[in-house]
Short mmCIF file of C-alpha atoms in Angstrom, two decimals:
data_model
loop_
_atom_site.label_atom_id
_atom_site.label_comp_id
_atom_site.label_asym_id
_atom_site.label_seq_id
_atom_site.Cartn_x
_atom_site.Cartn_y
_atom_site.Cartn_z
CA UNK A 1 5.25 155.36 126.22
CA UNK A 2 7.94 155.25 128.89
CA UNK A 3 10.85 152.82 129.21
CA UNK A 4 13.15 151.37 131.85
CA UNK A 5 15.68 153.90 133.23
CA UNK A 6 13.57 156.92 132.22
CA UNK A 7 13.70 159.60 134.93
CA UNK A 8 10.51 161.53 135.65
CA UNK A 9 9.09 164.04 138.11
CA UNK A 10 5.80 162.96 139.68
CA UNK A 11 3.49 164.01 142.51
CA UNK A 12 2.19 161.14 144.64
CA UNK A 13 -1.61 161.18 144.68
CA UNK A 14 -2.57 157.85 146.24
CA UNK A 15 -1.22 154.96 148.27
CA UNK A 16 -1.28 151.30 147.17
CA UNK A 17 -2.33 148.45 149.46
CA UNK A 18 1.33 147.57 150.11
CA UNK A 19 2.18 151.16 151.08
CA UNK A 20 3.76 152.22 147.81
CA UNK A 21 2.99 155.72 146.54
CA UNK A 22 1.03 156.10 143.29
CA UNK A 23 1.38 159.05 140.92
CA UNK A 24 0.62 159.72 137.27
CA UNK A 25 2.54 161.39 134.44
CA UNK A 26 0.38 162.08 131.38
CA UNK A 27 -2.06 159.43 132.62
CA UNK A 28 0.70 156.85 133.04
CA UNK A 29 0.67 155.35 136.56
CA UNK A 30 3.88 155.06 138.56
CA UNK A 31 4.21 152.91 141.68
CA UNK A 32 6.99 154.28 143.89
CA UNK A 33 8.16 152.64 147.15
CA UNK A 34 9.11 154.90 150.10
CA UNK A 35 6.89 157.79 149.04
CA UNK A 36 3.93 159.44 150.75
CA UNK A 37 0.79 161.10 149.37
CA UNK A 38 1.73 164.69 148.55
CA UNK A 39 5.43 164.05 147.83
CA UNK A 40 6.77 165.68 144.68
CA UNK A 41 9.69 163.53 143.67
CA UNK A 42 12.14 162.50 141.01
CA UNK A 43 11.93 158.81 140.14
CA UNK A 44 13.58 156.28 137.86
CA UNK A 45 11.54 153.61 136.05
CA UNK A 46 12.76 150.13 136.93
CA UNK A 47 10.09 148.01 135.24
CA UNK A 48 7.77 149.41 132.56
CA UNK A 49 4.42 147.95 131.49
CA UNK A 50 1.91 149.23 128.95
CA UNK A 51 -0.21 151.29 131.37
CA UNK A 52 1.96 151.51 134.49
CA UNK A 53 5.47 151.16 135.81
CA UNK A 54 7.37 150.42 139.00
CA UNK A 55 9.81 153.21 139.79
CA UNK A 56 12.59 153.87 142.26
CA UNK A 57 12.70 157.03 144.35
CA UNK A 58 15.74 159.17 143.48
CA UNK A 59 15.00 162.43 145.24
CA UNK A 60 12.23 164.16 147.20
CA UNK A 61 11.84 167.54 145.49
CA UNK A 62 9.09 168.79 147.79
CA UNK A 63 8.09 166.64 150.80
CA UNK A 64 4.48 165.91 151.68
CA UNK A 65 2.94 167.52 154.74
CA UNK A 66 2.39 163.94 155.94
CA UNK A 67 6.06 162.94 155.64
CA UNK A 68 8.01 162.40 158.88
CA UNK A 69 11.58 161.38 159.59
CA UNK A 70 11.98 157.64 160.14
CA UNK A 71 13.11 156.58 163.61
CA UNK A 72 14.97 153.60 162.18
CA UNK A 73 18.10 154.27 160.07
CA UNK A 74 17.48 151.16 157.91
CA UNK A 75 13.71 151.56 157.54
CA UNK A 76 13.90 151.86 153.74
CA UNK A 77 16.08 148.77 153.28
CA UNK A 78 14.36 146.57 155.87
CA UNK A 79 11.18 144.80 154.79
CA UNK A 80 9.48 145.19 158.17
CA UNK A 81 8.15 148.77 158.18
CA UNK A 82 6.48 150.08 155.03
CA UNK A 83 4.94 153.27 156.46
CA UNK A 84 7.52 154.68 158.86
CA UNK A 85 7.96 157.85 156.79
CA UNK A 86 4.21 158.60 157.05
CA UNK A 87 2.69 160.46 160.00
CA UNK A 88 0.73 158.16 162.30
CA UNK A 89 -2.59 159.95 161.74
CA UNK A 90 -2.14 159.43 158.00
CA UNK A 91 -1.25 155.78 158.56
CA UNK A 92 -4.55 155.27 160.37
CA UNK A 93 -6.42 156.99 157.55
CA UNK A 94 -4.62 154.79 155.00
CA UNK A 95 -5.54 151.60 156.87
CA UNK A 96 -9.17 152.58 157.39
CA UNK A 97 -9.49 153.35 153.68
CA UNK A 98 -7.85 150.02 152.84
CA UNK A 99 -10.48 148.10 154.82
CA UNK A 100 -13.35 150.18 153.45
CA UNK A 101 -12.20 149.87 149.84
CA UNK A 102 -11.75 146.09 150.13
CA UNK A 103 -15.36 145.78 151.24
CA UNK A 104 -16.39 147.81 148.19
CA UNK A 105 -14.11 146.28 145.56
CA UNK A 106 -13.76 142.69 146.72
CA UNK A 107 -16.92 142.28 148.80
CA UNK A 108 -19.12 144.17 146.36
CA UNK A 109 -20.82 146.17 149.13
CA UNK A 110 -22.37 149.55 148.46
CA UNK A 111 -21.06 152.46 150.53
CA UNK A 112 -24.32 152.64 152.47
CA UNK A 113 -23.99 148.96 153.46
CA UNK A 114 -20.59 149.41 155.14
CA UNK A 115 -21.16 150.69 158.66
CA UNK A 116 -17.51 151.28 159.53
CA UNK A 117 -16.48 152.68 162.89
CA UNK A 118 -13.32 154.77 163.45
CA UNK A 119 -10.10 152.79 163.45
CA UNK A 120 -8.68 152.05 166.91
CA UNK A 121 -5.08 153.28 166.99
CA UNK A 122 -2.25 153.36 169.54
CA UNK A 123 -1.19 156.18 171.82
CA UNK A 124 2.48 155.19 171.29
CA UNK A 125 2.90 153.52 167.88
CA UNK A 126 6.43 152.21 168.57
CA UNK A 127 8.05 149.61 170.87
CA UNK A 128 5.02 147.33 170.88
CA UNK A 129 6.12 143.94 169.48
CA UNK A 130 6.35 141.21 172.13
CA UNK A 131 7.88 138.80 169.63
CA UNK A 132 10.83 139.00 167.23
CA UNK A 133 12.48 136.45 164.94
CA UNK A 134 15.99 137.44 163.87
CA UNK A 135 17.74 135.59 161.03
CA UNK A 136 21.45 135.07 161.60
CA UNK A 137 24.05 135.06 158.81
CA UNK A 138 27.21 136.75 157.59
CA UNK A 139 27.59 140.25 156.21
CA UNK A 140 29.63 141.26 153.15
CA UNK A 141 32.76 141.36 155.30
CA UNK A 142 32.24 137.76 156.35
CA UNK A 143 31.35 138.62 159.94
CA UNK A 144 28.44 137.07 161.81
CA UNK A 145 25.46 139.43 161.81
CA UNK A 146 21.75 139.54 162.48
CA UNK A 147 18.82 141.73 161.51
CA UNK A 148 15.76 141.33 159.31
CA UNK A 149 15.31 140.21 155.74
CA UNK A 150 15.02 142.95 153.13
CA UNK A 151 11.63 142.95 151.40
CA UNK A 152 11.05 139.84 149.24
CA UNK A 153 14.62 138.60 149.72
CA UNK A 154 16.70 136.59 152.17
CA UNK A 155 19.37 139.28 152.35
CA UNK A 156 19.85 140.28 155.97
CA UNK A 157 19.68 143.98 156.74
CA UNK A 158 21.70 144.54 159.89
CA UNK A 159 19.51 146.26 162.46
CA UNK A 160 21.04 148.45 165.19
CA UNK A 161 17.89 148.13 167.29
CA UNK A 162 14.33 147.66 166.07
CA UNK A 163 12.05 150.57 167.02
CA UNK A 164 9.05 148.23 167.07
CA UNK A 165 10.51 145.84 169.65
CA UNK A 166 9.10 145.97 173.16
CA UNK A 167 11.28 147.47 175.87
CA UNK A 168 11.43 146.54 179.55
CA UNK A 169 12.04 149.57 181.76
CA UNK A 170 13.55 151.31 178.74
CA UNK A 171 15.96 148.46 177.95
CA UNK A 172 16.25 147.09 174.42
CA UNK A 173 15.98 143.44 175.44
CA UNK A 174 16.21 142.12 171.87
CA UNK A 175 19.53 143.89 171.29
CA UNK A 176 20.92 142.62 174.59
CA UNK A 177 19.98 139.06 173.65
CA UNK A 178 21.22 139.20 170.07
CA UNK A 179 24.53 140.80 171.04
CA UNK A 180 24.98 137.99 173.60
CA UNK A 181 24.19 135.28 171.03
CA UNK A 182 26.54 136.75 168.40
CA UNK A 183 29.37 137.09 170.95
CA UNK A 184 28.85 133.46 171.99
CA UNK A 185 29.01 132.33 168.36
CA UNK A 186 32.21 134.27 167.69
CA UNK A 187 33.89 133.13 170.91
CA UNK A 188 33.09 129.47 170.27
CA UNK A 189 33.45 129.29 166.48
CA UNK A 190 29.76 128.54 165.94
CA UNK A 191 28.90 129.21 162.30
CA UNK A 192 25.56 130.66 161.21
CA UNK A 193 23.39 128.71 158.81
CA UNK A 194 24.20 129.13 155.11
CA UNK A 195 21.16 128.68 152.85
CA UNK A 196 23.26 127.93 149.77
CA UNK A 197 25.28 125.10 151.31
CA UNK A 198 22.73 124.23 154.03
CA UNK A 199 25.63 124.11 156.47
CA UNK A 200 26.27 125.87 159.77
CA UNK A 201 24.30 125.91 163.00
CA UNK A 202 22.28 128.96 163.99
CA UNK A 203 19.41 129.91 161.66
CA UNK A 204 17.16 132.22 163.68
CA UNK A 205 16.74 133.51 167.21
CA UNK A 206 13.16 133.77 168.48
CA UNK A 207 12.53 136.20 171.34
CA UNK A 208 9.30 136.68 173.29
CA UNK A 209 8.69 139.29 175.97
CA UNK A 210 5.71 139.52 178.32
CA UNK A 211 4.55 143.06 178.95
CA UNK A 212 2.53 142.04 182.00
CA UNK A 213 5.08 139.83 183.79
CA UNK A 214 8.29 141.13 182.12
CA UNK A 215 9.37 137.54 181.54
CA UNK A 216 11.70 136.88 178.59
CA UNK A 217 12.05 133.79 176.36
CA UNK A 218 14.82 132.89 173.92
CA UNK A 219 14.62 130.02 171.44
CA UNK A 220 17.62 129.43 169.16
CA UNK A 221 16.65 127.69 165.90
CA UNK A 222 19.47 125.45 164.69
CA UNK A 223 20.30 123.32 161.68
CA UNK A 224 21.28 120.42 163.94
CA UNK A 225 19.95 118.29 166.77
CA UNK A 226 22.46 119.83 169.17
CA UNK A 227 24.18 123.20 169.50
CA UNK A 228 27.86 122.86 170.48
CA UNK A 229 28.66 124.10 174.00
CA UNK A 230 25.02 125.16 174.43
CA UNK A 231 25.57 125.26 178.20
CA UNK A 232 27.87 128.26 177.70
CA UNK A 233 25.15 130.11 175.78
CA UNK A 234 22.68 129.34 178.56
CA UNK A 235 25.10 130.73 181.15
CA UNK A 236 25.57 133.90 179.08
CA UNK A 237 21.85 134.45 178.50
CA UNK A 238 20.99 133.84 182.16
CA UNK A 239 23.00 136.96 182.98
CA UNK A 240 20.31 139.05 181.24
CA UNK A 241 17.75 140.13 183.81
CA UNK A 242 14.19 138.80 183.39
CA UNK A 243 15.43 135.73 181.45
CA UNK A 244 12.84 133.03 182.10
CA UNK A 245 13.08 130.36 179.39
CA UNK A 246 15.85 129.23 177.01
CA UNK A 247 15.27 126.58 174.34
CA UNK A 248 16.84 125.05 171.24
CA UNK A 249 14.61 124.25 168.25
CA UNK A 250 15.80 121.98 165.43
CA UNK A 251 14.95 122.81 161.82
CA UNK A 252 16.93 120.92 159.16
CA UNK A 253 14.46 121.60 156.37
CA UNK A 254 15.23 123.82 153.40
CA UNK A 255 12.63 126.58 152.99
CA UNK A 256 10.97 129.59 154.61
CA UNK A 257 9.48 127.90 157.69
CA UNK A 258 11.33 129.22 160.72
CA UNK A 259 10.51 126.70 163.45
CA UNK A 260 11.12 122.98 163.26
CA UNK A 261 9.14 120.25 165.03
CA UNK A 262 11.61 119.45 167.85
CA UNK A 263 12.21 121.80 170.78
CA UNK A 264 14.46 121.06 173.75
CA UNK A 265 14.21 123.29 176.84
CA UNK A 266 17.58 124.12 178.39
CA UNK A 267 16.57 126.54 181.12
CA UNK A 268 13.31 127.47 182.80
CA UNK A 269 9.83 126.01 182.40
CA UNK A 270 9.71 126.16 178.59
CA UNK A 271 7.16 128.98 178.55
CA UNK A 272 6.52 132.52 179.71
CA UNK A 273 3.27 133.91 181.06
CA UNK A 274 1.31 136.89 179.80
CA UNK A 275 -2.15 138.32 180.34
CA UNK A 276 -5.01 139.54 178.18
CA UNK A 277 -7.18 141.41 180.65
CA UNK A 278 -7.30 139.19 183.73
CA UNK A 279 -6.79 135.91 181.83
CA UNK A 280 -3.34 134.34 182.16
CA UNK A 281 -1.74 132.54 179.22
CA UNK A 282 1.27 130.26 179.06
CA UNK A 283 3.16 130.88 175.84
CA UNK A 284 5.63 128.36 174.45
CA UNK A 285 8.08 128.99 171.57
CA UNK A 286 5.60 127.53 169.08
CA UNK A 287 2.47 129.28 170.41
CA UNK A 288 0.55 131.82 168.38
CA UNK A 289 -0.02 134.91 170.51
CA UNK A 290 -0.85 138.38 169.23
CA UNK A 291 2.34 140.45 169.00
CA UNK A 292 0.83 143.70 170.29
CA UNK A 293 -0.16 143.24 173.92
CA UNK A 294 -1.77 146.67 174.33
CA UNK A 295 -3.90 146.50 171.19
CA UNK A 296 -5.00 142.88 171.58
CA UNK A 297 -7.02 143.87 174.65
CA UNK A 298 -8.80 146.53 172.56
CA UNK A 299 -9.33 144.01 169.76
CA UNK A 300 -10.86 141.40 172.04
CA UNK A 301 -12.94 143.99 173.89
CA UNK A 302 -14.50 144.91 170.55
CA UNK A 303 -15.11 141.23 169.75
CA UNK A 304 -16.78 140.85 173.17
CA UNK A 305 -18.93 143.92 172.53
CA UNK A 306 -20.08 142.42 169.22
CA UNK A 307 -20.74 139.01 170.83
CA UNK A 308 -23.13 140.78 173.25
CA UNK A 309 -22.97 138.04 175.86
CA UNK A 310 -25.37 137.91 178.82
CA UNK A 311 -24.13 134.69 180.44
CA UNK A 312 -26.69 132.43 178.78
CA UNK A 313 -25.05 131.97 175.37
CA UNK A 314 -23.18 129.08 173.78
CA UNK A 315 -20.15 130.34 171.86
CA UNK A 316 -18.05 128.49 169.29
CA UNK A 317 -14.57 129.86 168.55
CA UNK A 318 -13.12 128.53 165.28
CA UNK A 319 -9.31 128.66 164.73
CA UNK A 320 -9.02 129.16 168.50
CA UNK A 321 -5.24 128.71 168.78
CA UNK A 322 -4.15 128.61 172.44
CA UNK A 323 -7.61 129.80 173.49
CA UNK A 324 -7.06 133.56 173.73
CA UNK A 325 -10.51 134.61 172.45
CA UNK A 326 -12.27 131.52 173.81
CA UNK A 327 -11.11 132.07 177.37
CA UNK A 328 -11.62 135.84 177.14
CA UNK A 329 -15.32 135.08 176.56
CA UNK A 330 -15.67 132.08 178.86
CA UNK A 331 -16.68 133.93 182.02
CA UNK A 332 -19.32 135.90 180.14
CA UNK A 333 -21.00 132.94 178.39
CA UNK A 334 -22.79 129.77 179.45
CA UNK A 335 -20.44 127.53 177.48
CA UNK A 336 -17.57 128.08 175.03
CA UNK A 337 -16.12 125.64 172.52
CA UNK A 338 -12.74 126.19 170.90
CA UNK A 339 -11.74 124.36 167.73
CA UNK A 340 -8.17 124.24 166.40
CA UNK A 341 -6.33 121.92 164.01
CA UNK A 342 -2.90 122.28 165.68
CA UNK A 343 -2.57 119.68 168.46
CA UNK A 344 0.02 121.59 170.52
CA UNK A 345 -2.17 124.69 170.46
CA UNK A 346 -5.16 122.73 171.79
CA UNK A 347 -3.02 121.29 174.59
CA UNK A 348 -1.92 124.83 175.47
CA UNK A 349 -5.54 126.02 175.39
CA UNK A 350 -6.64 123.25 177.79
CA UNK A 351 -3.78 124.09 180.14
CA UNK A 352 -4.67 127.78 179.98
CA UNK A 353 -8.25 126.94 180.98
CA UNK A 354 -6.96 124.96 183.96
CA UNK A 355 -4.60 127.65 185.27
CA UNK A 356 -7.44 130.19 185.07
CA UNK A 357 -9.92 127.85 186.81
CA UNK A 358 -12.27 128.01 183.83
CA UNK A 359 -14.48 124.92 183.54
CA UNK A 360 -16.99 126.27 181.01
CA UNK A 361 -14.56 125.86 178.10
CA UNK A 362 -14.20 122.76 175.96
CA UNK A 363 -11.51 122.41 173.31
CA UNK A 364 -11.71 120.17 170.26
CA UNK A 365 -8.72 119.28 168.09
CA UNK A 366 -9.15 119.02 164.32
CA UNK A 367 -10.25 120.91 161.23
CA UNK A 368 -13.44 122.77 162.19
CA UNK A 369 -15.24 121.90 158.96
CA UNK A 370 -14.72 118.21 159.78
CA UNK A 371 -14.95 117.89 163.56
CA UNK A 372 -17.83 120.29 164.22
CA UNK A 373 -20.50 118.41 162.18
CA UNK A 374 -19.28 115.14 163.74
CA UNK A 375 -19.49 116.65 167.23
CA UNK A 376 -23.06 117.79 166.58
CA UNK A 377 -24.13 114.35 165.37
CA UNK A 378 -22.71 112.67 168.47
CA UNK A 379 -23.97 115.16 171.07
CA UNK A 380 -27.18 116.91 172.05
CA UNK A 381 -27.65 119.55 169.34
CA UNK A 382 -29.66 121.85 171.60
CA UNK A 383 -26.98 121.86 174.29
CA UNK A 384 -24.16 122.79 171.91
CA UNK A 385 -26.09 124.85 169.35
CA UNK A 386 -24.25 128.20 169.02
CA UNK A 387 -25.78 131.57 169.75
CA UNK A 388 -22.50 133.17 168.66
CA UNK A 389 -19.69 131.96 166.42
CA UNK A 390 -16.33 133.71 166.61
CA UNK A 391 -13.84 133.09 163.82
CA UNK A 392 -10.25 134.33 163.64
CA UNK A 393 -8.67 132.60 160.62
CA UNK A 394 -5.16 132.92 159.16
CA UNK A 395 -4.44 135.44 156.40
CA UNK A 396 -5.96 133.23 153.69
CA UNK A 397 -9.37 133.52 155.35
CA UNK A 398 -11.92 130.82 156.15
CA UNK A 399 -12.02 127.45 154.49
CA UNK A 400 -15.09 127.28 152.22
CA UNK A 401 -16.34 124.16 154.01
CA UNK A 402 -16.09 125.99 157.33
CA UNK A 403 -18.18 128.89 156.02
CA UNK A 404 -20.81 126.38 154.94
CA UNK A 405 -20.64 124.68 158.34
CA UNK A 406 -21.09 128.02 160.12
CA UNK A 407 -24.21 128.80 158.11
CA UNK A 408 -25.63 125.35 158.83
CA UNK A 409 -25.00 125.89 162.56
CA UNK A 410 -27.29 128.94 162.23
CA UNK A 411 -25.99 131.22 165.01
CA UNK A 412 -27.70 134.55 165.69
CA UNK A 413 -24.38 136.40 165.51
CA UNK A 414 -21.03 135.84 163.82
CA UNK A 415 -18.00 137.82 165.03
CA UNK A 416 -15.26 137.69 162.39
CA UNK A 417 -11.75 138.78 163.48
CA UNK A 418 -9.39 139.16 160.54
CA UNK A 419 -5.77 140.05 159.81
CA UNK A 420 -6.45 140.47 156.07
CA UNK A 421 -9.30 142.72 154.99
CA UNK A 422 -9.24 141.35 151.42
CA UNK A 423 -10.10 137.77 152.41
CA UNK A 424 -12.40 139.17 155.12
CA UNK A 425 -14.41 141.09 152.53
CA UNK A 426 -14.61 137.99 150.32
CA UNK A 427 -15.87 135.78 153.17
CA UNK A 428 -18.34 138.37 154.50
CA UNK A 429 -19.79 138.73 150.98
CA UNK A 430 -20.36 134.97 150.89
CA UNK A 431 -22.01 135.02 154.31
CA UNK A 432 -24.23 137.88 153.14
CA UNK A 433 -25.36 135.77 150.20
CA UNK A 434 -26.20 132.99 152.64
CA UNK A 435 -28.40 134.74 155.14
CA UNK A 436 -26.26 137.12 157.20
CA UNK A 437 -26.30 140.89 157.39
CA UNK A 438 -23.14 142.99 157.74
CA UNK A 439 -23.84 145.13 160.80
CA UNK A 440 -20.58 146.83 161.69
CA UNK A 441 -16.84 146.91 160.92
CA UNK A 442 -14.11 148.21 163.24
CA UNK A 443 -10.47 148.30 162.09
CA UNK A 444 -7.83 147.94 164.81
CA UNK A 445 -4.23 148.98 164.24
CA UNK A 446 -2.26 146.08 165.68
CA UNK A 447 0.83 146.80 163.58
CA UNK A 448 1.78 150.52 163.46
CA UNK A 449 4.42 151.50 160.86
CA UNK A 450 3.36 148.58 158.63
CA UNK A 451 0.58 148.18 156.05
CA UNK A 452 -1.15 145.44 158.05
CA UNK A 453 -4.42 146.05 159.86
CA UNK A 454 -6.81 143.87 161.86
CA UNK A 455 -10.58 144.19 161.67
CA UNK A 456 -13.54 143.00 163.73
CA UNK A 457 -16.87 142.49 162.00
CA UNK A 458 -20.33 141.79 163.38
CA UNK A 459 -22.81 139.85 161.25
CA UNK A 460 -26.34 138.97 162.34
CA UNK A 461 -28.86 136.48 161.03
CA UNK A 462 -31.30 138.08 158.59
CA UNK A 463 -34.92 138.09 159.76
#
């Protein structure tokens, strides 16, 4: 019906899971990036299919009541924020609907089976990220630049200052650091990494900031074992107040993985410290730690509420990482076990237990679906039988063998923390078919201005 380059006027009626607006012209669906429900706009078809098309926004004819002005001047080009032109209340509504609809469509749950609580949002939905990873390259004028990759590309969009990055006392720490790194590179003829030729030195700069301690970490990812005159960079970065740790990470591999396997610490202890509640965590460049310090406390408080611990329970935490959830529950349970496949993460988790004087936590390294059954066969099953299992998997969801293992462990409660409601709904549907009831779902907005949303789910053993 319609073809590429056709220009149409459409009113946006819905929002897709990736934040794109959806409208219809004579029943023909148009998916339009950078639009908001209620926008009347002029669009140009870029890719036409039989029943739908992807279109480019040309002009807003009449803006939606939910449209707001973006704080970031490159929000549309940058791939980081998909919802910055949408009011925050509408963002929360969009995310809650996304979770609910995934339980219906993917999980196959009836509306009456989904007991979903109001989404937990932020009071200030900007300046929350305690971690940033900036690619370094050259702009069209051949000058060294940094920023973020445009959506689905490796083209760097130069960023004057990210409005999601955490501030310390109002200071844009990330900008201070990146300006220092770029000046060092220019002054010392240090070339950025070139993906096409796989030459050059600096690939990315990783920055971590602790909200609780105000400590700052910098890790420069390079395409070589050594960075020329690195001592000069250290001297420059040390001038930035709150600088605590400076490292060089080597990644010579071609691909999308940012960090390599070798890290050399040039200044400081090689970690910064942060808190979740009253639990202290040491965070290294490679550690996984939730990027939103304010919201992670709310997320884990909800997980604790669902675990309903009295001090007599045995808890197993699968995909435990550096022990954030495990240790948050340790003082409220009889015994906690954390299981994680990444060796460095398990070492961090054990160290975090020591610095918090927690002796009720035990950490096991390996794939949960393999090491947990083995652990049970070699130890007293009654002593380590779980009352509660907590699982916080990566975006792809739980391994099928792990789901089977969890059911065989037969806990009274399962608390599922998820960063992807589609795989969450799939896994919860499987657990429902294998003896567990979906009790409650609470979405938590860990990533304002983006389409991503975390969820916490409580499942209980069917009578």
